[in-house]
XYZ file of C-alpha atoms in Angstrom:
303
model
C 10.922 -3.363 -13.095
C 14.062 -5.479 -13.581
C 17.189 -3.986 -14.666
C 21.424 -4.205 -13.392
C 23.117 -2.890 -11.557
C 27.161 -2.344 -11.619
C 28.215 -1.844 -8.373
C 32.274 -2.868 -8.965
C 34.428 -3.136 -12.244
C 32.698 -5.976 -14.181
C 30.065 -6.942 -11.509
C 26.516 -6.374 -11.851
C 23.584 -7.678 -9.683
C 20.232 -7.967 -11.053
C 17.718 -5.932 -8.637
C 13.759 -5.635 -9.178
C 11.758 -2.840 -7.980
C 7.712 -2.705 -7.320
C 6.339 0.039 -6.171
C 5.584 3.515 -6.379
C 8.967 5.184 -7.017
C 7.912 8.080 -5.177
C 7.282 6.195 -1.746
C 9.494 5.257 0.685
C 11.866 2.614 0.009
C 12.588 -1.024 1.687
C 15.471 -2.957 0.553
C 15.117 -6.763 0.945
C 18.152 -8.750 1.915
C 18.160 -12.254 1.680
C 20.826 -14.691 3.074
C 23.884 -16.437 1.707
C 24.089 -17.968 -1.484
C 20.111 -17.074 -1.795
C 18.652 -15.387 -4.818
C 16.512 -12.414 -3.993
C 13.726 -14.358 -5.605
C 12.981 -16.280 -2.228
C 11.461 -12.980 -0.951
C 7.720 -13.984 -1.193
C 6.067 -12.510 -4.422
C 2.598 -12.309 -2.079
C 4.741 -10.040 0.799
C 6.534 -8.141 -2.152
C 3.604 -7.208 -3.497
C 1.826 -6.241 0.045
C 4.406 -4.162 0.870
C 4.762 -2.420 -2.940
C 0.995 -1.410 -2.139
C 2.296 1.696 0.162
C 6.479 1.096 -0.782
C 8.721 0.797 -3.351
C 10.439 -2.877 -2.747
C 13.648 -3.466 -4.431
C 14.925 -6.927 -4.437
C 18.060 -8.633 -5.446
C 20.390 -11.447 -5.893
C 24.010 -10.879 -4.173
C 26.790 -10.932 -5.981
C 27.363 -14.727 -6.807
C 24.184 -16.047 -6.205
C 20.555 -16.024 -9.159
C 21.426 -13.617 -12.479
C 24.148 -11.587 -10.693
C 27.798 -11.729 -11.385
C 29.809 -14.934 -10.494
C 33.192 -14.159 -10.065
C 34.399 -14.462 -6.714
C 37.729 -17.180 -7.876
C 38.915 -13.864 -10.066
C 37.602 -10.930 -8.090
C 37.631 -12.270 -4.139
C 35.824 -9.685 -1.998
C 35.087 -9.489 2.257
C 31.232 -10.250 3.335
C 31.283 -6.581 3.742
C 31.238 -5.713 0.286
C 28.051 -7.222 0.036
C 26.654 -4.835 3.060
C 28.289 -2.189 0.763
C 26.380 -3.580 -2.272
C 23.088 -2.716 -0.935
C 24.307 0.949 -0.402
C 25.290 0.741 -3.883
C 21.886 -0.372 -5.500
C 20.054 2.705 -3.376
C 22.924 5.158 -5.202
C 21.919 3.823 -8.015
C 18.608 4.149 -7.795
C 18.510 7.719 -6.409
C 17.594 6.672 -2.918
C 18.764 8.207 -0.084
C 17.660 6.297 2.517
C 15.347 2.867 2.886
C 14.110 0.935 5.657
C 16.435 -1.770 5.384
C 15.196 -6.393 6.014
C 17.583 -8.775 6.314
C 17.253 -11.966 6.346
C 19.885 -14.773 8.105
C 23.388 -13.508 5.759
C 21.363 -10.323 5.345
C 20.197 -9.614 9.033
C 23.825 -9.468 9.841
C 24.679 -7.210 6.949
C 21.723 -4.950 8.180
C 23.270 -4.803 11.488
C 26.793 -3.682 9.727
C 24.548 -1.198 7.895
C 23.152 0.207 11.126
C 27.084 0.831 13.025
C 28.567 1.818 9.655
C 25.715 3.881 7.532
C 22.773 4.594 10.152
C 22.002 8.036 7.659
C 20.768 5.541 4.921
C 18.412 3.637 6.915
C 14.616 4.804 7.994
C 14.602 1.969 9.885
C 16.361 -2.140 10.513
C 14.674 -5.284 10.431
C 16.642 -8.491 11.491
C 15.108 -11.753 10.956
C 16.925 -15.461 11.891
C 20.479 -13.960 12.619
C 22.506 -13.568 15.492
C 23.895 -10.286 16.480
C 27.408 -9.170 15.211
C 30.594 -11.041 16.497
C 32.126 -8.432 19.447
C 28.007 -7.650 21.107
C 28.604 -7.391 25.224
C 28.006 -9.966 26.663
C 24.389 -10.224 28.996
C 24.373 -12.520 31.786
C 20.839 -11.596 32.803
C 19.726 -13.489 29.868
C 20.134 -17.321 28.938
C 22.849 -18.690 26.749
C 22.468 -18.425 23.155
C 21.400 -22.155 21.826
C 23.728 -23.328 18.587
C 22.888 -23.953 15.474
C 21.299 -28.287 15.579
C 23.955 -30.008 14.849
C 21.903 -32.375 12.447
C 21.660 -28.985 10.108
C 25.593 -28.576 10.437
C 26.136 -32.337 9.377
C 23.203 -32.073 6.330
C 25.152 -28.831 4.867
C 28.786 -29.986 5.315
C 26.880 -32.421 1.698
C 25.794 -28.393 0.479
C 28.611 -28.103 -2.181
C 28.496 -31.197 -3.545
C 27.792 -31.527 -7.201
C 24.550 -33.218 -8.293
C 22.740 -33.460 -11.553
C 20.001 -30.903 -12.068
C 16.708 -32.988 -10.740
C 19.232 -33.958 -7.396
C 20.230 -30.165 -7.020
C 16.829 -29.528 -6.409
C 15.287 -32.310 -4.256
C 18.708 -31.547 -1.979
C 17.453 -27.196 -2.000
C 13.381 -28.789 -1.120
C 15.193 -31.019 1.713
C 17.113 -28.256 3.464
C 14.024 -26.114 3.509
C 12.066 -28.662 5.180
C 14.508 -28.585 7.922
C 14.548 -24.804 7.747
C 10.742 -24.419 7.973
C 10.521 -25.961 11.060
C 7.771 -28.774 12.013
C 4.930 -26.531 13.113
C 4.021 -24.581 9.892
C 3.250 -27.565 7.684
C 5.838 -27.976 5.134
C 4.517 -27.591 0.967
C 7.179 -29.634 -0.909
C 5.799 -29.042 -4.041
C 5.720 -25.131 -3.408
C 9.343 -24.739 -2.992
C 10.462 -27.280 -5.344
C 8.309 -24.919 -8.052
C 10.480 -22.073 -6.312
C 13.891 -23.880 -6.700
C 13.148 -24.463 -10.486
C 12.194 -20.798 -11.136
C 15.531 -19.558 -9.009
C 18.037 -22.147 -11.245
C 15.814 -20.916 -14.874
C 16.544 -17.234 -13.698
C 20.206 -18.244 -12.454
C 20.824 -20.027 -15.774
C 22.900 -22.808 -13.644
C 21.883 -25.222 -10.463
C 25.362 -25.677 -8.665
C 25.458 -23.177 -5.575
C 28.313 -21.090 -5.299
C 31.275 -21.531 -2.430
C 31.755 -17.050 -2.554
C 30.127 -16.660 0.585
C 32.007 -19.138 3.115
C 34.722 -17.733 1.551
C 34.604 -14.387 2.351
C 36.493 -12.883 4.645
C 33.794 -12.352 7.652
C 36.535 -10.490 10.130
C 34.918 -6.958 8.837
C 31.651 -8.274 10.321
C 32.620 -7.738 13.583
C 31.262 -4.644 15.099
C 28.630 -5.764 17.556
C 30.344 -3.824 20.865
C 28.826 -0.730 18.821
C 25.388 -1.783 18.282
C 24.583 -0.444 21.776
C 24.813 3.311 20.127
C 22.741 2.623 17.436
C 19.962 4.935 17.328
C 17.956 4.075 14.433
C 14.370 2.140 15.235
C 15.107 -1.751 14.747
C 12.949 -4.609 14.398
C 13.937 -7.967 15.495
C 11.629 -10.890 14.033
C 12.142 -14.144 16.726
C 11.135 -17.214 14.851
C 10.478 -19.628 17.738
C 11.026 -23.063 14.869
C 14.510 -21.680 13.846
C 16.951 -24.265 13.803
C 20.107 -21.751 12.850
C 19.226 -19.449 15.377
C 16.393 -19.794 17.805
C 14.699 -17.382 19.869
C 17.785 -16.510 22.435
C 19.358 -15.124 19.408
C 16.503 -12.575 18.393
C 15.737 -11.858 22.329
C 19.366 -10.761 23.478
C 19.820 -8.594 19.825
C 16.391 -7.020 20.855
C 17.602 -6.491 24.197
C 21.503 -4.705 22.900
C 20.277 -2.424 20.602
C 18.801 0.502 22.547
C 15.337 1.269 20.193
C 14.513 -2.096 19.253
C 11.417 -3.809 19.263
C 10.519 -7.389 18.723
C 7.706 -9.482 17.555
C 7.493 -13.203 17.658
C 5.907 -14.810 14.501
C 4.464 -18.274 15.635
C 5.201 -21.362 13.703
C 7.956 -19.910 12.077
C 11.390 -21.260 11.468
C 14.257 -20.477 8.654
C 12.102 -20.461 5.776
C 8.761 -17.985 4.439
C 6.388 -20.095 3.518
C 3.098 -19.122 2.949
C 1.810 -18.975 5.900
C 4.319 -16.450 7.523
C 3.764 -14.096 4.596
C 0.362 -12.100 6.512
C 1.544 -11.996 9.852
C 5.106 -10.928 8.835
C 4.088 -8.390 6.365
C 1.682 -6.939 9.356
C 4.976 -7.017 11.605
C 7.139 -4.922 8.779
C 4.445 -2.333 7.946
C 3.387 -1.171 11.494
C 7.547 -0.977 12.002
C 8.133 0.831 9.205
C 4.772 3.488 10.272
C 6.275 3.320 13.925
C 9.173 4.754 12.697
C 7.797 7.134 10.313
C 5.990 8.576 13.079
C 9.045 8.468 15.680
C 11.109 10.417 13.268
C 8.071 12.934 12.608
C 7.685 13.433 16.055
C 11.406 13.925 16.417
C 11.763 17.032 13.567
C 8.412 18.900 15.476
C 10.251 21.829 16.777
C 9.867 21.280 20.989
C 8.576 18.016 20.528
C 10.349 14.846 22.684
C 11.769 11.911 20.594
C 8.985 9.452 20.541
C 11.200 5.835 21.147
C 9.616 2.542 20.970
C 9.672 0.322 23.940
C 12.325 -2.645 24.191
């Protein structure tokens, strides 16, 4: 089911749903200036087997409101967005994925809103600015600078057919060089993301919102609501360091390491990574049964 949703005076995001409506929810959150349409159709649908999915496009980005030169807003508003599409849709709380630009606004989720989440996943971002510092665990490796020089070019304008050759490009360097790359796959995907966007320039909104409201990490050490960290050891934005030291700050996390995978969900990552997200989200179904038995200990999963 596809339908709008307003979420601010004249701004609506488009949002599908899949899914039993009855079941528990998972909100998908993809990253910046991504239409919720690069969420797999194959994992949406695995996980809409036993959940209702909802997916959308931020504000900005695919067949939501673009508006950000009139109606400027802080990268928090999208975190508050999300909250907005469960209201909504009558949901009180979801287990909550975010991917890269939506990792991070999970995290803001889980220190600002931890009632509305069942549970956190956090795939290819790094934890919140302000996280203590570890030193029992190694530095944090930076972005490749080769990605930083290719999108400095990611604004530029180009002509429909050079639009998307640029989008197939950057996901080759985002899948990484062990999962073998399907050009022709994504370049399908770009075209159906520009037909549902009705336009092929990407939008500036998101490296211009204010980020400073982002930066809340010295309280992810309290959170106490049952967090999975994907670590993507071909990530060229943020390798494994990144998922290892958010695994090891937040106090019930858990982490799984998909191999092959980088930036990008191809194909291939779609099995493993839906096996990853439904034995989280059944972990902490039966963590927070466990937890309302009267006498019974909290059941926490191991770090």
């Amino acid at each position: 089911m596809e339908h709008f949703v307003k979420v601010a005076e004249g701004v609506s995001l488009w949002v599908e749903s899949r899914g039993p409506e009855e079941a528990p929810a998972v909100l998908l959150i993809m990253g910046s200036t991504a239409s919720g349409l690069f969420w797999p159709d194959e994992l949406v649908a695995l996980l809409a087997r036993s959940y209702r999915v909802i997916r959308y496009d931020h504000r900005d980005t695919g067949a939501s409101t673009w508006d950000f030169d009139r109606n400027p807003y802080p990268a928090t508003r999208m975190a508050e967005d999300a909250l907005a599409i469960l209201d909504a849709l009558g949901i009180a709380r979801a287990h909550v994925v975010g991917l890269s630009l939506g990792g991070l606004l999970a995290q803001w989720l889980l220190v600002t809103h931890p009632a509305r989440l069942l549970s956190a996943t956090v795939i290819g971002a790094p934890a919140l600015e302000g996280a203590p510092a570890r030193g029992d665990l190694p530095s944090r490796a930076p972005i490749d600078p080769g990605l930083l020089e290719f999108w400095s070019h990611m604004f530029d304008p180009r002509d429909l057919d050079a639009q998307v050759e640029w989008r197939v490009e950057n996901w080759r360097r985002l899948n990484g060089g062990v999962i073998p790359f399907d050009a022709d796959a994504f370049r399908a995907l770009e075209r159906r993301v520009i037909a549902h966007a009705g336009r092929h320039d990407t939008s500036t909104a998101h490296a211009r919102a204010d980020p400073s409201g982002m930066a809340r990490g010295a309280e992810l050490t309290h959170v106490t609501v049952p967090t999975l960290v994907i670590a993507a050891p071909e990530d060229p934005t943020h390798p494994v360091s990144h998922a290892r030291f958010l695994a090891e700050t937040l106090p019930r996390a858990t982490w799984v390491s998909i191999e092959g995978m980088g930036h990008a969900l191809p194909r291939a990552v779609v099995p493993p990574l839906a096996a990853a997200l439904l034995r989280h989200f059944d972990e902490a179904a039966s963590a927070r049964n466990a937890a309302t038995k009267p006498g019974a200990p909290l059941a926490l999963p191991e770090v």
